Tab-separated table of C-alpha atoms and ligand atoms in Angstrom:
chain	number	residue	atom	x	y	z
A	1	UNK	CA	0.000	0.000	0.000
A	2	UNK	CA	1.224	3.476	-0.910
A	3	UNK	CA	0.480	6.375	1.428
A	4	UNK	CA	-0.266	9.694	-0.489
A	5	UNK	CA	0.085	13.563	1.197
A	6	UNK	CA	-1.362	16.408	-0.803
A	7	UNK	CA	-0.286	19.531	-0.638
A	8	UNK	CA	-3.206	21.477	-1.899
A	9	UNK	CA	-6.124	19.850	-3.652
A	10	UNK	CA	-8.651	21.779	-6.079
A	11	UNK	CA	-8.675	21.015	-9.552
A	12	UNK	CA	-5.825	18.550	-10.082
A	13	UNK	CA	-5.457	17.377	-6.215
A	14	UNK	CA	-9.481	15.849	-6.388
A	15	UNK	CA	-9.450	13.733	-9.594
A	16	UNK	CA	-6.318	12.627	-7.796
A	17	UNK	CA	-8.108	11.684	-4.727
A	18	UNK	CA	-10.703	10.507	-6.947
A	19	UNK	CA	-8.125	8.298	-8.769
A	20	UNK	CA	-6.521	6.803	-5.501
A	21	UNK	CA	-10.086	5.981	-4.529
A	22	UNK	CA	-10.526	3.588	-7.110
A	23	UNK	CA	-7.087	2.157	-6.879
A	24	UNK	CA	-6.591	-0.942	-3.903
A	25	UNK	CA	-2.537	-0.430	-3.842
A	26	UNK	CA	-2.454	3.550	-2.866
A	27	UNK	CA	-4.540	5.289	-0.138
A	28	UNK	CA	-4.023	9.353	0.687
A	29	UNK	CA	-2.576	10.220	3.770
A	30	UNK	CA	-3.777	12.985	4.477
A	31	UNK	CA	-4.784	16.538	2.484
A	32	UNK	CA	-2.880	19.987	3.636
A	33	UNK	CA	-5.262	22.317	2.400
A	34	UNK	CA	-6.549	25.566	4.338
A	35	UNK	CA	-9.568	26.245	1.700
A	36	UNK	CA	-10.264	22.444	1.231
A	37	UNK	CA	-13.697	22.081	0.548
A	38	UNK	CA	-14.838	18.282	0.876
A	39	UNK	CA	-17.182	17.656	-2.065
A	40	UNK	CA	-15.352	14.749	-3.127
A	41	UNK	CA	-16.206	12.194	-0.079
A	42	UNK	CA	-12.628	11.625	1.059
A	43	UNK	CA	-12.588	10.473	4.380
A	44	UNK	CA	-8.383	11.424	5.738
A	45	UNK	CA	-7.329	14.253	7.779
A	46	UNK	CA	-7.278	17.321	6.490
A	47	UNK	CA	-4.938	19.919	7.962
A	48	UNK	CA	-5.028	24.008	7.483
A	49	UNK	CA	-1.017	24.348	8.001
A	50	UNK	CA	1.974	21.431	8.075
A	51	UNK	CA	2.367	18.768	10.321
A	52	UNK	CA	5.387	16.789	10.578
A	53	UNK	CA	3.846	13.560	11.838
A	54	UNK	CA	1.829	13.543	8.485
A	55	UNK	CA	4.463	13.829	6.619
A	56	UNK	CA	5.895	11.572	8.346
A	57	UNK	CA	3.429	8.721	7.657
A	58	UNK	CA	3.642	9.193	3.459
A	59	UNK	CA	5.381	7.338	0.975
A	60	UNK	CA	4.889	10.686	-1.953
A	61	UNK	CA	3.566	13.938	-1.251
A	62	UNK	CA	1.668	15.286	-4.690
A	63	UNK	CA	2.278	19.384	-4.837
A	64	UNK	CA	-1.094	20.620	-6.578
A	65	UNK	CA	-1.227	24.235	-4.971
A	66	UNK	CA	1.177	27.075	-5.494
A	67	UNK	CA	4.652	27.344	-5.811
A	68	UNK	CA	4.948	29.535	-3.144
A	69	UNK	CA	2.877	27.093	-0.850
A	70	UNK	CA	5.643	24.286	-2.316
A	71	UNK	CA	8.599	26.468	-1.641
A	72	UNK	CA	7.343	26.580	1.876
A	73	UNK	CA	6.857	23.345	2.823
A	74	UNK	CA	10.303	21.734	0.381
A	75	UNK	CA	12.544	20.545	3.336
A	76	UNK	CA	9.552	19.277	5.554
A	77	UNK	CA	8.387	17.203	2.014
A	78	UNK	CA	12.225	16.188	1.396
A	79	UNK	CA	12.952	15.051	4.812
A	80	UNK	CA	10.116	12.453	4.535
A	81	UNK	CA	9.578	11.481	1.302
A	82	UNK	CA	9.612	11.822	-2.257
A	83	UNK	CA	7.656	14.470	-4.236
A	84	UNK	CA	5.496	15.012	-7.241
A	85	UNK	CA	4.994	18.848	-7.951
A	86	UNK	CA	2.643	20.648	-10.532
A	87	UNK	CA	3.993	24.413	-9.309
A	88	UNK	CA	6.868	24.021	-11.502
A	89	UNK	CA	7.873	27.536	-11.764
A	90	UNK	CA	9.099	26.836	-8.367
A	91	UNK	CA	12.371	26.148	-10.193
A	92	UNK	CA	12.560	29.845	-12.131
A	93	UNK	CA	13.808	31.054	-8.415
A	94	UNK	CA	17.801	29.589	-8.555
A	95	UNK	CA	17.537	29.424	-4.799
A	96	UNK	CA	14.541	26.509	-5.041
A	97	UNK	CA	16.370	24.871	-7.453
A	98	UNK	CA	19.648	24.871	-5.142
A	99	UNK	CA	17.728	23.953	-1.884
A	100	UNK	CA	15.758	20.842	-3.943
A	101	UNK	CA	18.966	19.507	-5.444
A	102	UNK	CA	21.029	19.980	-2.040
A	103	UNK	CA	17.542	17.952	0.272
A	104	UNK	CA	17.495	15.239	-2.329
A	105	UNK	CA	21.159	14.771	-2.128
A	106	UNK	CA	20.742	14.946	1.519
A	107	UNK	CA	17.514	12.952	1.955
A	108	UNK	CA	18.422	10.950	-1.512
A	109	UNK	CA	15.014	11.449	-2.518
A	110	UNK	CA	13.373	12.044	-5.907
A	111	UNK	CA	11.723	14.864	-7.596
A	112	UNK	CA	8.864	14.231	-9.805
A	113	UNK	CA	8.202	16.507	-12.439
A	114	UNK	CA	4.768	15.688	-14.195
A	115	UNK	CA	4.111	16.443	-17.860
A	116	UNK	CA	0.920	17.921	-16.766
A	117	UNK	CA	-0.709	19.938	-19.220
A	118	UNK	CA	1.577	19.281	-22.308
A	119	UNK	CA	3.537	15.346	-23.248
A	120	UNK	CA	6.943	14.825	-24.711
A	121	UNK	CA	8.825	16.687	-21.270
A	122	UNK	CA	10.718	12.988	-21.600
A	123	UNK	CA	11.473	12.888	-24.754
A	124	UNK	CA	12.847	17.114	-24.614
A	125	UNK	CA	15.072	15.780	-21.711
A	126	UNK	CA	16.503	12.807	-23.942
A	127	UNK	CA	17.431	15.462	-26.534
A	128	UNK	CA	19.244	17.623	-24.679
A	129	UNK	CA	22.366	18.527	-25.736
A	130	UNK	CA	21.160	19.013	-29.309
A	131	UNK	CA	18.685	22.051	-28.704
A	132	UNK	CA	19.813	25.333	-29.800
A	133	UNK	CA	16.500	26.930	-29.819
A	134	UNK	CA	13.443	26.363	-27.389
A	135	UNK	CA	10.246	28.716	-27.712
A	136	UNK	CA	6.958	28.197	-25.632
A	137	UNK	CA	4.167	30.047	-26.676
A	138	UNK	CA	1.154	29.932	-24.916
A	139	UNK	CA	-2.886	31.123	-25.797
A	140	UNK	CA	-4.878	32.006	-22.856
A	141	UNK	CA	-8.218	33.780	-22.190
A	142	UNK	CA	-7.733	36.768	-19.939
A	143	UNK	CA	-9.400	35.613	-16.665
A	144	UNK	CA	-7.158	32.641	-16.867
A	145	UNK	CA	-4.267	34.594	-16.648
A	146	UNK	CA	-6.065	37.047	-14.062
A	147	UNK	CA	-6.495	39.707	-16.386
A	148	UNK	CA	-9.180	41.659	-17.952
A	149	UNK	CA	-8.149	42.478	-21.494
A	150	UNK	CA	-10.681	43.634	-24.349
A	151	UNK	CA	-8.981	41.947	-26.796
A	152	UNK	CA	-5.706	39.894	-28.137
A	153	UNK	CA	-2.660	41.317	-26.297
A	154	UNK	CA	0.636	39.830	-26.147
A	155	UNK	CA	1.095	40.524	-22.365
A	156	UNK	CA	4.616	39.095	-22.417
A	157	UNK	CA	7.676	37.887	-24.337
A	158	UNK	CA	11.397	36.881	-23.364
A	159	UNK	CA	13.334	34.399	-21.095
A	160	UNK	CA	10.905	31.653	-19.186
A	161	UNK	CA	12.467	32.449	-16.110
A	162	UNK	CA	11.109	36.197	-16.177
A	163	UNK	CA	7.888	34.746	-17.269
A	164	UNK	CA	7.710	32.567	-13.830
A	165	UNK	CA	8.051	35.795	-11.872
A	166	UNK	CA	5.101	37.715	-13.356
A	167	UNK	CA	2.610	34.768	-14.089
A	168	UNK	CA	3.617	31.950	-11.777
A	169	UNK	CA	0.533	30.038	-11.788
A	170	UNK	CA	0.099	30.295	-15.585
A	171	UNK	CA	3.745	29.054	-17.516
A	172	UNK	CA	4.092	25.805	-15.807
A	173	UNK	CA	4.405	24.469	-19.135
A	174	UNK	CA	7.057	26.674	-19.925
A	175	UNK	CA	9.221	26.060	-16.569
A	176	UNK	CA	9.016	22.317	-17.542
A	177	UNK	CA	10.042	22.395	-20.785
A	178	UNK	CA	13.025	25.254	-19.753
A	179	UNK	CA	13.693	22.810	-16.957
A	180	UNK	CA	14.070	19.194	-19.342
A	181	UNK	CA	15.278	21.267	-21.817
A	182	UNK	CA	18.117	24.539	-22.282
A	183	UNK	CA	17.131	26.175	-18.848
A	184	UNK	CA	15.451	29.391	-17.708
A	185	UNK	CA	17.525	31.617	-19.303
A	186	UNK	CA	17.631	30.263	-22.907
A	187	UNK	CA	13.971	29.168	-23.455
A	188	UNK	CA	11.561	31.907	-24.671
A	189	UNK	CA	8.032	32.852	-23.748
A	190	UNK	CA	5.371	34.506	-25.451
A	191	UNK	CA	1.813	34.423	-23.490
A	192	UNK	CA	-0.905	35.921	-25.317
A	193	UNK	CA	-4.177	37.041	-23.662
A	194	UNK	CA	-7.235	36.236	-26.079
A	195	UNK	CA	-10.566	37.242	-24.573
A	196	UNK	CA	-12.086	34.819	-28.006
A	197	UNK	CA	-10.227	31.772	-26.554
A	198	UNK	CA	-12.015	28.885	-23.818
A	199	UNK	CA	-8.735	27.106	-23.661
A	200	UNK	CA	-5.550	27.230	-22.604
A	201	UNK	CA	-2.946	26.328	-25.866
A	202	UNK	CA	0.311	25.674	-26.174
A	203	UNK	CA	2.781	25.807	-29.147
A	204	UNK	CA	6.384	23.977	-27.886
A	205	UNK	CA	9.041	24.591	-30.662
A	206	UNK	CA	12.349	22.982	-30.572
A	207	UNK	CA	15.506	22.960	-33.042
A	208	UNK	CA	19.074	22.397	-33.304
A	209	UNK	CA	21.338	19.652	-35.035
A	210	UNK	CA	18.901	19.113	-38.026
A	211	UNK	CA	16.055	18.033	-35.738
A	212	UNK	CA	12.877	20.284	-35.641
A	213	UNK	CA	9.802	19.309	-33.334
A	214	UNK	CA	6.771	21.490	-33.294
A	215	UNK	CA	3.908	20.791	-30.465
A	216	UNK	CA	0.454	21.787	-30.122
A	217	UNK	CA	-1.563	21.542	-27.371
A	218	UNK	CA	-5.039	22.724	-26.964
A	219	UNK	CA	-7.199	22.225	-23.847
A	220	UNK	CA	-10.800	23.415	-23.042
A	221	UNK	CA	-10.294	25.523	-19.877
A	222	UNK	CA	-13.333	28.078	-19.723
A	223	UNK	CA	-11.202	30.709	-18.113
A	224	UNK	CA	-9.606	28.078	-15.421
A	225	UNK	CA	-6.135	27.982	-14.861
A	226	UNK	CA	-5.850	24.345	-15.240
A	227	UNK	CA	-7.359	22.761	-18.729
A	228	UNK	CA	-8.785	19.534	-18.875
A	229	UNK	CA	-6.155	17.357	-20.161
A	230	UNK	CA	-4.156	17.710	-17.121
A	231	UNK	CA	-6.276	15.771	-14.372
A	232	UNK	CA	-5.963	12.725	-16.861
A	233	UNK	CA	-2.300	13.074	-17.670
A	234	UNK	CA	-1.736	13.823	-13.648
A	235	UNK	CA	-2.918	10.827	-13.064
A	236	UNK	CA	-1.243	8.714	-15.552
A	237	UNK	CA	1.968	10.111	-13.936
A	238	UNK	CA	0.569	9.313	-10.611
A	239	UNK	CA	0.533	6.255	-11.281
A	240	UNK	CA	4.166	5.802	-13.269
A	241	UNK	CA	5.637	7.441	-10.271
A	242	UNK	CA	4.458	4.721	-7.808
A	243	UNK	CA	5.425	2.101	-10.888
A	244	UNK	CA	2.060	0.683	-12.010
A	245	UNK	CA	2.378	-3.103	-11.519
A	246	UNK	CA	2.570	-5.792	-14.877
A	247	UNK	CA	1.508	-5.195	-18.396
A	248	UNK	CA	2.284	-2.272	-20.612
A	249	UNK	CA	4.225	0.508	-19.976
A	250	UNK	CA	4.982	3.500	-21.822
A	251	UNK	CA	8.511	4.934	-21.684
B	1	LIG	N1	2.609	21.436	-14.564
B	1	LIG	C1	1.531	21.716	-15.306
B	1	LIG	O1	1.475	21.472	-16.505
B	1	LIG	C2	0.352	22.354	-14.633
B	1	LIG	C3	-0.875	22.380	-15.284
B	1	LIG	C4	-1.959	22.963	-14.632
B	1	LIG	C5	-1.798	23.535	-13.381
B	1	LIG	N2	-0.574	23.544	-12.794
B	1	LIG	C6	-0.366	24.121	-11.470
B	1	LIG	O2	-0.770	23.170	-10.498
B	1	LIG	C7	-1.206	23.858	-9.324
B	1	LIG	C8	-2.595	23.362	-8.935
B	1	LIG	O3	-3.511	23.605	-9.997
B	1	LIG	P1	-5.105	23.432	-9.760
B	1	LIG	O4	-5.789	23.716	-11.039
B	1	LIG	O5	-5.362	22.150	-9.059
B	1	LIG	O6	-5.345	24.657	-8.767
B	1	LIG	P2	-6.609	24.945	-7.842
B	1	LIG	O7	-6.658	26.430	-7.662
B	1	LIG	O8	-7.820	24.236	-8.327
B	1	LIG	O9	-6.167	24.264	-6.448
B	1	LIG	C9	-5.135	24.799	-5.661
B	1	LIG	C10	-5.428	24.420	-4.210
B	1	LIG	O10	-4.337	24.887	-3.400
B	1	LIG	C11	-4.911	25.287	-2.157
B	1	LIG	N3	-4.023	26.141	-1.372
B	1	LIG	C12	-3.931	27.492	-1.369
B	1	LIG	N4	-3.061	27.895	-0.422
B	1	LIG	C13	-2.612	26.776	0.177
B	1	LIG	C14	-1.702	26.552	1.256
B	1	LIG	N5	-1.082	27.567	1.881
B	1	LIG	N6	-1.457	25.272	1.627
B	1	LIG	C15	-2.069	24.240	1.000
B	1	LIG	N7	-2.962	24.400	-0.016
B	1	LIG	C16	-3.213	25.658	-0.418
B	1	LIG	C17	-6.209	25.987	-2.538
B	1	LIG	O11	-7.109	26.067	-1.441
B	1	LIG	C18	-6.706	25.076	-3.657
B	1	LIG	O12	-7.592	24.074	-3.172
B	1	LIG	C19	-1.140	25.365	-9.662
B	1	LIG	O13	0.086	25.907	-9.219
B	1	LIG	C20	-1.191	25.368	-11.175
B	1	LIG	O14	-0.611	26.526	-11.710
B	1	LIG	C21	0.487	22.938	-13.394
């Protein structure tokens, strides 16, 4: 049996729950979240700020609130167990990205990084050294991004890492693919605020050494932050993380 801690748990955290609910080898732990609201019928404790015994008691603590909430809580998480995180702009701040690598050296514990609302994050990282050019442009309705434009704006363009600073609950996409890929610095964002759109879309374009890949990603979001591809794809990772048993597996 798996244990599983969330940190946080609207959108993403519940069809988790909901997931775990249906599966006999994982149960959750327990649910860290102040505005929790328990429409879901999860019976665990739920806590309104951290508690080190709970931590204590999981085997993976899922991240599915801010990354200011993550940053917060890292060594508590680290000290315990092994994390899956869905804040990933976390990692646009250098000193996150020190402190994670220095507790999982410490702790020797792993860091899992989700392909949440996009796919290929694997396949970028396998490529590596070839990139020489990495673009991320994403599509957005204003009230996603927490805005309240009259019409199509591009509200900002240059490094990811700037990007993570001024919208750090939209460009998760874009800290992933900086982070698998050519780094903060190098990879380039455009986010575009379209008051037309109801999804959230994502163009990933990547080139060097004769290769070219070109991804689109579209996903109904009706203003949300989080489209709906992501609570399926969370949960297929959910499951890869915790290694899901006989049969097929996609690598
Ligand atoms: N990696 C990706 O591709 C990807 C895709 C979509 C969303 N995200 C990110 O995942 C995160 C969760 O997305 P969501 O759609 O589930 O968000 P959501 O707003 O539905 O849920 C976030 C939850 O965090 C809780 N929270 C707020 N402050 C907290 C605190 N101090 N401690 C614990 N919990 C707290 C809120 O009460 C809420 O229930 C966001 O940071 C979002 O930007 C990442």
């Amino acid at each position: 049996m798996r244990r599983i801690g969330f940190l946080g748990c609207g959108k993403i955290g519940k069809a988790l729950v909901r997931h775990i609910a249906e599966r006999e080898d994982m149960a959750v732990e327990f649910i860290q979240d102040p505005g929790f609201i328990n429409d879901i019928g999860v019976q665990c404790p739920v806590l309104a700020k951290a508690d080190e015994a709970a931590f204590a008691g999981a085997d993976l603590i899922v991240e599915c609130a801010t990354a200011q909430v993550l940053s917060e809580n890292l060594e508590l998480i680290l000290a315990h167990c092994d994390l899956m995180m869905f804040s990933v702009t976390a990692f646009g701040d250098p000193d996150f990205e020190r402190r994670a690598k220095a507790l999982c050296g410490t702790y020797g514990r792993t860091i899992f990084i989700p392909h949440g609302a996009i796919l290929g994050l694997d396949g970028i990282f396998d490529g590596g050294p070839v990139w020489r050019q990495v673009t991320v442009e994403t599509v957005k309705s204003p009230s996603s991004l927490g805005r309240q434009d009259n019409r199509r704006s591009v509200v900002y363009e240059g490094p990811t890492r700037e990007a993570c600073v001024h919208f750090p609950r939209n460009v998760n996409v874009h800290a992933a693919v900086a982070l698998a890929g050519i780094g903060f610095d190098r990879t380039i964002s455009r986010i575009i605020s379209d008051p037309e759109v109801s999804t959230n879309a994502h163009r990933i374009s990547l080139s060097g050494d004769g290769i070219s890949i070109t991804l689109d990603i579209s996903s109904y979001a009706a203003g949300a932050v989080t489209g709906a591809y992501t609570p399926y794809s969370a949960c297929g990772s959910l499951d890869r993380a915790l290694g899901n048993g006989a049969g097929l597996r996609f690598v």
